[in-house]
Coordinates of N, CA and C in Angstrom, one line a residue:
M191 N 3.6 26.3 -9.0 CA 4.4 25.4 -8.2 C 4.0 24.2 -8.9
A192 N 4.7 23.5 -9.8 CA 4.2 21.9 -10.5 C 4.9 21.3 -9.5
D193 N 4.3 19.9 -9.9 CA 4.9 18.7 -9.0 C 6.4 18.2 -9.5
G194 N 7.1 18.0 -8.4 CA 8.4 17.7 -8.5 C 9.4 18.6 -9.0
E195 N 9.2 20.0 -8.6 CA 10.2 21.1 -8.6 C 10.5 21.1 -7.0
A196 N 10.1 20.8 -6.4 CA 10.9 21.0 -4.9 C 12.1 19.6 -4.8
T197 N 13.4 20.6 -4.2 CA 14.2 19.5 -3.9 C 14.0 18.6 -2.3
F198 N 13.2 19.0 -1.3 CA 12.5 18.9 -0.6 C 11.2 18.5 -0.4
D199 N 10.4 17.6 0.8 CA 9.3 17.4 0.7 C 8.3 18.5 1.5
I200 N 7.9 19.0 0.4 CA 6.8 20.2 0.5 C 5.6 20.1 1.9
E201 N 5.0 19.0 2.2 CA 3.9 18.4 2.9 C 4.7 18.7 3.9
E202 N 6.2 17.8 4.3 CA 6.9 18.0 5.5 C 6.6 19.3 6.2
N203 N 7.3 20.1 5.2 CA 8.0 21.4 5.7 C 6.7 22.2 6.3
L204 N 5.2 22.1 5.3 CA 4.2 22.8 5.3 C 4.2 22.9 7.0
T205 N 3.9 21.1 7.3 CA 3.6 20.9 8.6 C 4.4 21.1 9.9
K206 N 5.5 21.3 9.7 CA 6.8 22.1 10.0 C 6.4 23.4 10.8
V207 N 5.8 24.4 9.8 CA 5.5 25.7 9.8 C 4.0 26.2 10.3
G208 N 3.3 24.4 10.5 CA 1.9 24.8 11.3 C 0.6 25.0 10.3
V209 N 0.9 24.5 8.9 CA 0.0 24.3 8.4 C -0.9 23.1 8.8
I210 N -2.0 23.4 8.3 CA -3.0 22.2 9.0 C -2.8 21.0 8.1
P211 N -2.5 19.9 8.3 CA -2.0 18.8 7.2 C -3.3 18.6 6.6
T212 N -3.9 18.2 5.3 CA -4.7 17.9 4.3 C -4.8 16.8 4.4
L213 N -5.8 16.2 4.5 CA -6.6 14.6 4.0 C -6.9 14.4 2.8
Q214 N -7.6 15.3 1.8 CA -7.9 14.7 1.1 C -7.1 15.7 -0.8
A215 N -7.7 15.4 -1.5 CA -6.6 16.3 -2.5 C -7.5 17.5 -2.8
R216 N -8.8 17.4 -2.7 CA -9.5 18.4 -2.8 C -9.0 19.9 -2.0
S217 N -8.9 19.4 -0.8 CA -8.5 20.1 0.2 C -6.6 21.0 0.3
R218 N -6.4 19.7 -0.2 CA -5.0 20.1 -0.9 C -4.9 21.4 -1.8
T219 N -5.6 21.2 -2.8 CA -5.7 21.8 -4.0 C -6.1 23.5 -3.5
L220 N -7.0 23.4 -2.3 CA -7.4 24.6 -1.8 C -6.6 25.4 -1.1
R221 N -5.7 24.5 -0.4 CA -4.3 25.0 0.4 C -3.3 25.8 -0.6
N222 N -3.2 24.5 -1.8 CA -1.9 25.1 -2.6 C -2.8 26.7 -3.1
R223 N -3.7 26.9 -3.7 CA -4.0 27.5 -4.2 C -4.1 28.9 -3.5
L224 N -4.4 29.2 -2.0 CA -4.5 29.9 -1.4 C -3.0 30.3 -0.8
I225 N -2.4 29.7 -1.0 CA -0.7 30.1 -1.0 C 0.0 30.5 -2.1
Q226 N -0.3 30.0 -3.2 CA -0.3 30.1 -4.7 C -0.8 32.0 -4.5
E227 N -1.9 32.1 -4.4 CA -2.3 33.4 -4.7 C -2.2 34.3 -3.4
A228 N -1.7 33.9 -2.4 CA -0.6 34.5 -1.2 C 0.7 35.1 -2.0
L229 N 1.6 34.1 -2.3 CA 2.5 34.7 -3.5 C 2.5 35.5 -4.0
R230 N 1.1 35.7 -5.0 CA 1.3 36.6 -6.4 C 1.0 37.6 -5.5
I231 N 0.2 37.8 -4.8 CA 0.0 39.1 -3.8 C 1.1 39.6 -3.0
A232 N 1.8 39.1 -2.6 CA 3.2 39.2 -1.8 C 4.0 39.7 -2.7
R233 N 4.1 39.3 -4.0 CA 4.9 39.7 -4.5 C 4.9 41.0 -5.0
K234 N 3.8 41.8 -5.0 CA 3.0 43.3 -5.3 C 3.1 44.1 -4.2
V235 N 2.5 43.3 -3.2 CA 2.6 44.6 -2.1 C 2.9 43.9 -0.5
P236 N 3.5 44.5 0.8 CA 4.1 44.0 1.4 C 2.9 43.1 2.1
F237 N 3.2 42.4 2.2 CA 2.3 40.8 3.2 C 1.5 41.8 4.6
D238 N 2.0 42.4 5.4 CA 1.4 43.4 6.2 C 0.1 44.2 5.7
D239 N 0.3 44.7 4.5 CA -0.7 45.4 4.1 C -2.0 44.6 3.6
V240 N -2.0 43.0 3.8 CA -3.0 42.5 2.8 C -3.9 41.6 4.0
S241 N -5.4 41.3 3.9 CA -6.3 40.9 4.8 C -6.1 39.6 4.6
I242 N -6.6 38.7 5.2 CA -6.8 37.6 5.0 C -7.9 37.3 4.1
H243 N -9.3 38.3 4.4 CA -10.5 38.1 3.4 C -9.7 38.7 1.8
E244 N -8.8 39.9 1.6 CA -8.3 39.9 0.5 C -8.0 38.6 -0.6
I245 N -7.0 37.5 0.7 CA -6.4 36.6 -0.2 C -7.7 35.4 -0.1
C246 N -8.6 35.6 0.5 CA -9.2 33.9 0.6 C -10.0 34.6 -1.0
A247 N -10.1 36.3 -1.3 CA -11.3 36.8 -2.1 C -10.3 36.2 -3.5
A248 N -9.1 36.3 -3.5 CA -8.4 36.1 -4.7 C -8.5 34.8 -5.3
A249 N -8.1 33.9 -3.9 CA -8.1 32.0 -4.0 C -9.8 31.7 -4.4
G250 N -10.7 32.7 -4.2 CA -12.0 32.2 -4.3 C -12.7 31.3 -3.1
C251 N -12.3 31.5 -1.9 CA -13.0 30.9 -1.0 C -13.0 31.5 0.6
S252 N -13.3 31.2 1.4 CA -14.1 32.0 2.4 C -13.0 31.8 3.6
T253 N -13.4 32.8 4.4 CA -12.3 32.9 5.6 C -12.5 31.6 6.3
G254 N -13.2 31.0 6.5 CA -13.5 30.0 7.2 C -12.2 28.5 6.5
A255 N -12.5 28.5 5.0 CA -11.8 27.4 4.6 C -10.4 27.6 4.6
F256 N -10.0 29.2 4.6 CA -8.8 29.4 5.0 C -7.9 28.9 6.6
Y257 N -9.1 29.5 7.6 CA -8.6 29.1 9.0 C -8.4 27.6 9.6
S258 N -9.5 26.7 8.2 CA -9.1 25.4 8.5 C -8.3 24.9 8.1
R259 N -7.2 25.5 7.3 CA -5.7 25.3 6.9 C -4.4 25.6 7.5
F260 N -5.4 27.1 7.7 CA -4.0 28.2 8.3 C -4.5 28.8 9.9
P261 N -3.8 28.5 10.9 CA -3.7 29.0 12.0 C -4.1 30.3 12.0
D262 N -2.9 31.5 11.2 CA -3.2 32.4 11.3 C -2.0 32.9 10.0
K263 N -1.8 34.3 9.7 CA -1.6 35.0 8.3 C -0.1 34.3 8.3
I264 N 0.4 34.6 9.6 CA 2.1 34.5 9.3 C 2.4 33.1 9.3
T265 N 1.2 32.2 9.6 CA 1.9 30.4 9.0 C 1.6 30.4 7.5
L266 N 0.6 31.3 7.1 CA 0.4 31.4 5.5 C 2.0 31.7 4.9
F267 N 2.4 32.7 5.3 CA 3.5 33.5 4.7 C 4.4 32.4 4.7
K268 N 5.0 31.7 6.0 CA 5.9 31.0 6.0 C 5.5 29.7 5.2
A269 N 4.3 29.1 4.8 CA 3.6 28.1 3.8 C 4.1 29.1 2.2
V270 N 3.9 30.3 2.0 CA 4.4 31.2 0.8 C 6.2 31.3 0.4
M271 N 6.9 31.4 1.9 CA 8.4 31.4 1.2 C 8.8 29.7 1.3
I272 N 7.9 28.5 1.7 CA 8.4 27.2 1.3 C 7.9 27.3 -0.4
F273 N 6.9 27.9 -0.9 CA 6.8 27.5 -2.5 C 7.6 28.1 -3.0
A274 N 7.6 29.5 -2.7 CA 9.0 30.2 -3.3 C 10.1 29.8 -3.1
A275 N 10.6 29.0 -2.8 CA 12.2 28.4 -2.5 C 11.8 26.8 -3.1
A276 N 10.7 26.3 -3.4 CA 10.5 25.4 -4.5 C 10.6 25.8 -5.8
E277 N 10.0 26.9 -6.2 CA 9.9 27.4 -7.4 C 11.4 27.7 -7.5
S278 N 12.1 28.4 -6.9 CA 13.5 29.2 -7.4 C 14.7 27.9 -7.2
G279 N 14.8 27.0 -6.2 CA 15.7 26.1 -5.8 C 16.2 25.5 -7.2
P280 N 15.3 24.5 -7.6 CA 15.5 23.8 -8.7 C 16.0 24.6 -10.1
M281 N 15.5 25.8 -10.5 CA 15.1 26.8 -11.5 C 16.9 27.5 -11.2
L282 N 17.5 27.5 -10.1 CA 19.1 28.2 -9.8 C 20.0 26.8 -9.7
E283 N 19.6 26.0 -9.3 CA 20.5 24.7 -9.3 C 20.6 24.4 -10.9
S284 N 19.3 24.3 -11.7 CA 19.8 23.9 -13.2 C 20.6 24.7 -13.8
M285 N 20.4 25.8 -13.8 CA 21.4 27.4 -14.0 C 23.1 26.3 -14.0
V286 N 23.5 26.2 -12.7 CA 24.8 25.7 -12.3 C 25.0 24.7 -12.7
R287 N 24.3 23.2 -12.9 CA 24.4 22.2 -13.9 C 24.5 22.2 -15.2
S288 N 23.9 23.3 -15.8 CA 23.7 23.2 -17.5 C 24.6 24.3 -17.6
L289 N 25.4 25.3 -17.2 CA 25.7 26.5 -18.3 C 27.0 26.5 -18.0
P290 N 27.6 26.9 -19.1 CA 29.0 26.3 -19.3 C 29.7 27.1 -18.3
F291 N 30.7 26.3 -17.7 CA 31.4 26.6 -16.3 C 31.6 28.3 -16.0
E292 N 32.4 28.9 -17.0 CA 32.7 30.1 -17.2 C 31.3 31.3 -17.0
E293 N 30.2 30.6 -17.2 CA 28.9 31.4 -17.0 C 28.1 31.6 -15.7
I294 N 28.7 30.4 -14.8 CA 27.7 30.2 -14.2 C 27.7 31.3 -12.9
L295 N 28.9 31.9 -12.3 CA 28.5 32.8 -11.7 C 28.0 34.2 -12.0
P296 N 28.4 34.9 -13.3 CA 28.0 35.8 -13.7 C 26.4 35.8 -14.1
K297 N 25.9 34.6 -14.2 CA 24.7 34.5 -14.5 C 23.9 34.0 -13.6
L298 N 24.3 33.2 -12.7 CA 23.6 33.2 -11.6 C 23.7 34.6 -10.8
M299 N 24.6 35.2 -10.3 CA 24.4 36.0 -9.6 C 23.3 37.6 -10.3
A300 N 23.2 37.4 -11.6 CA 22.4 38.3 -12.3 C 21.2 38.0 -12.5
K301 N 20.9 36.6 -12.3 CA 19.8 36.1 -12.1 C 19.0 36.6 -10.7
Q302 N 19.9 36.2 -9.5 CA 19.3 36.5 -8.1 C 19.2 38.2 -8.0
V303 N 20.2 38.9 -8.8 CA 19.5 40.4 -8.6 C 18.4 40.5 -9.6
E304 N 18.1 40.0 -10.6 CA 17.1 40.5 -11.1 C 15.7 40.3 -10.3
R305 N 15.4 38.6 -10.1 CA 14.9 38.0 -9.1 C 14.3 39.1 -7.7
F306 N 15.7 39.7 -7.4 CA 15.1 40.5 -6.1 C 14.5 42.0 -6.6
Q307 N 15.1 42.2 -7.9 CA 14.4 43.8 -8.0 C 13.2 43.4 -8.3
K308 N 12.7 42.2 -9.2 CA 11.3 42.0 -9.3 C 10.4 41.8 -8.5
Q309 N 11.1 40.8 -7.0 CA 9.9 40.2 -5.8 C 10.6 41.1 -4.7
E310 N 11.2 42.3 -4.7 CA 11.7 43.4 -3.7 C 10.6 43.0 -2.4
T311 N 9.2 43.2 -2.7 CA 8.3 43.6 -1.9 C 8.1 42.1 -1.4
F312 N 8.2 40.8 -1.9 CA 8.2 39.7 -1.3 C 9.3 39.5 -0.2
F313 N 10.6 39.8 -1.2 CA 11.7 39.5 0.0 C 11.7 40.6 1.4
R314 N 11.1 41.4 0.9 CA 11.2 42.2 2.4 C 10.2 41.5 3.5
S315 N 9.3 41.7 2.8 CA 7.9 40.5 3.8 C 9.2 39.4 4.6
A316 N 9.6 38.5 3.4 CA 10.1 37.1 4.0 C 11.1 37.6 4.9
F317 N 12.0 38.6 4.7 CA 13.1 38.8 6.2 C 12.5 39.4 6.8
K318 N 11.5 40.2 7.3 CA 10.8 40.7 8.5 C 10.4 39.5 8.6
V319 N 9.4 38.7 8.6 CA 9.2 37.5 9.0 C 10.0 36.0 9.7
S320 N 11.3 36.1 8.8 CA 12.3 35.4 9.3 C 12.9 36.2 10.9
L321 N 12.6 37.3 10.5 CA 13.4 38.4 12.0 C 12.8 37.6 13.4
D322 N 11.3 37.5 13.2 CA 10.8 36.8 14.4 C 11.0 35.1 14.5
S323 N 11.1 34.9 13.5 CA 10.9 33.1 13.3 C 11.8 33.1 12.2
P324 N 12.7 32.5 12.5 CA 14.3 32.0 12.3 C 14.2 31.2 11.2
E325 N 13.1 29.9 11.8 CA 13.3 28.8 11.0 C 12.5 29.0 9.6
A326 N 11.9 29.7 9.5 CA 11.0 30.4 8.2 C 12.1 30.6 6.9
W327 N 13.0 30.7 7.4 CA 14.2 31.0 5.9 C 14.8 29.6 6.1
E328 N 14.6 28.7 6.3 CA 15.3 27.3 6.1 C 14.7 26.7 4.8
P329 N 14.1 26.9 4.4 CA 14.2 26.5 2.8 C 15.5 27.2 1.9
F330 N 15.1 28.8 2.3 CA 16.1 29.6 1.2 C 17.6 28.7 1.5
R331 N 17.5 28.2 3.1 CA 19.2 28.1 3.6 C 19.2 26.7 3.0
R332 N 18.2 25.8 2.8 CA 18.1 24.6 2.2 C 19.0 24.9 0.6
N333 N 18.0 25.7 0.2 CA 18.7 26.3 -1.5 C 19.8 26.3 -1.8
A334 N 20.6 27.1 -0.7 CA 22.0 27.5 -0.8 C 23.0 26.5 -0.8
N335 N 22.0 25.7 0.5 CA 23.4 24.4 0.3 C 23.1 23.7 -0.7
S336 N 22.1 23.7 -1.5 CA 22.1 22.6 -2.5 C 22.9 23.4 -3.9
L337 N 22.7 24.9 -3.9 CA 23.6 25.3 -5.2 C 25.2 25.0 -5.0
A338 N 25.3 25.4 -3.7 CA 26.7 25.2 -2.9 C 27.2 23.8 -3.6
K339 N 26.8 22.6 -3.5 CA 27.1 21.5 -3.2 C 26.9 21.1 -4.9
A340 N 26.0 22.1 -5.7 CA 26.2 21.6 -6.9 C 26.8 22.5 -7.9
Y341 N 27.8 23.9 -7.4 CA 28.6 24.3 -7.8 C 29.8 23.8 -7.9
L342 N 30.0 22.7 -6.7 CA 31.4 22.4 -6.0 C 31.1 21.3 -6.9
E343 N 30.1 20.8 -7.1 CA 30.4 19.1 -8.3 C 31.0 19.6 -9.5
R344 N 30.4 20.7 -10.0 CA 30.8 21.5 -11.2 C 32.3 21.9 -11.4
V345 N 33.1 22.3 -9.6 CA 34.2 22.9 -9.3 C 35.3 21.7 -9.6
Q346 N 35.0 20.3 -9.0 CA 35.4 19.1 -9.0 C 35.8 18.4 -10.1
S347 N 34.6 18.9 -11.0 CA 34.5 17.9 -12.5 C 35.7 18.8 -13.3
H348 N 35.5 20.3 -13.5 CA 36.7 20.7 -14.2 C 37.9 20.5 -14.2
P349 N 38.6 20.0 -15.5 CA 40.0 19.6 -16.1 C 41.1 20.6 -15.5
D350 N 39.9 22.1 -15.9 CA 41.1 23.3 -16.1 C 41.8 23.5 -13.8
I351 N 41.1 23.1 -13.4 CA 40.7 23.6 -11.9 C 42.0 22.7 -11.1
D352 N 42.7 23.1 -10.5 CA 43.6 22.5 -9.2 C 43.0 21.9 -8.2
Q353 N 42.7 20.4 -8.3 CA 41.7 20.2 -7.3 C 42.6 20.1 -5.9
E354 N 43.8 20.3 -5.9 CA 44.3 20.3 -4.3 C 44.0 21.8 -3.9
R355 N 43.4 22.6 -4.2 CA 43.5 23.9 -4.1 C 41.7 23.8 -3.3
V356 N 41.0 23.4 -3.9 CA 39.5 23.4 -3.6 C 39.4 22.6 -2.4
K357 N 38.4 23.4 -1.3 CA 38.4 23.0 0.0 C 36.8 22.9 -0.2
P358 N 36.0 21.6 0.0 CA 34.8 21.4 0.2 C 34.5 21.7 1.6
D359 N 35.1 21.5 2.5 CA 35.0 21.9 3.8 C 34.7 23.7 4.1
R360 N 34.9 24.0 3.3 CA 34.9 25.3 3.0 C 33.9 25.9 2.9
V361 N 33.1 25.4 2.1 CA 31.7 25.7 1.2 C 31.0 25.6 1.6
L362 N 30.9 24.1 2.3 CA 29.7 23.2 2.8 C 29.5 23.5 4.0

């Protein structure tokens, strides 16, 4: 995940889900590497099937380093969901803002289906975590709201759409 991709404060969101705050850049770098490796793994293997030891080995750190940043594996997965949303939100919103109007919905739907098919394992794990912790889905909810707002802006600025028929309160 590159800087500037998120439309929300990642640090604040990580703290909300229970990630232990980092004070030093080196600690933040390792924390982010753990999250990124866990995301890479979660896209291939059900998260329940992966051990903390395997995640640490992939990130090149000890389990002690893991536990100084995350109280448990579920908290790590919630952080993974935040990073995944920070990747996908700006990419999808960019599509809504830049595509020709008539291409937005077909291409957006195709992209979402493609993403789900490529990352089915990740999304199944995310749905499972969200059943026990509904707040874990909040980054994706926020992305959906941002997408709806961006699309509504496009609708409201389109010269061929009767603005009397546009009902923003039914969208947002």
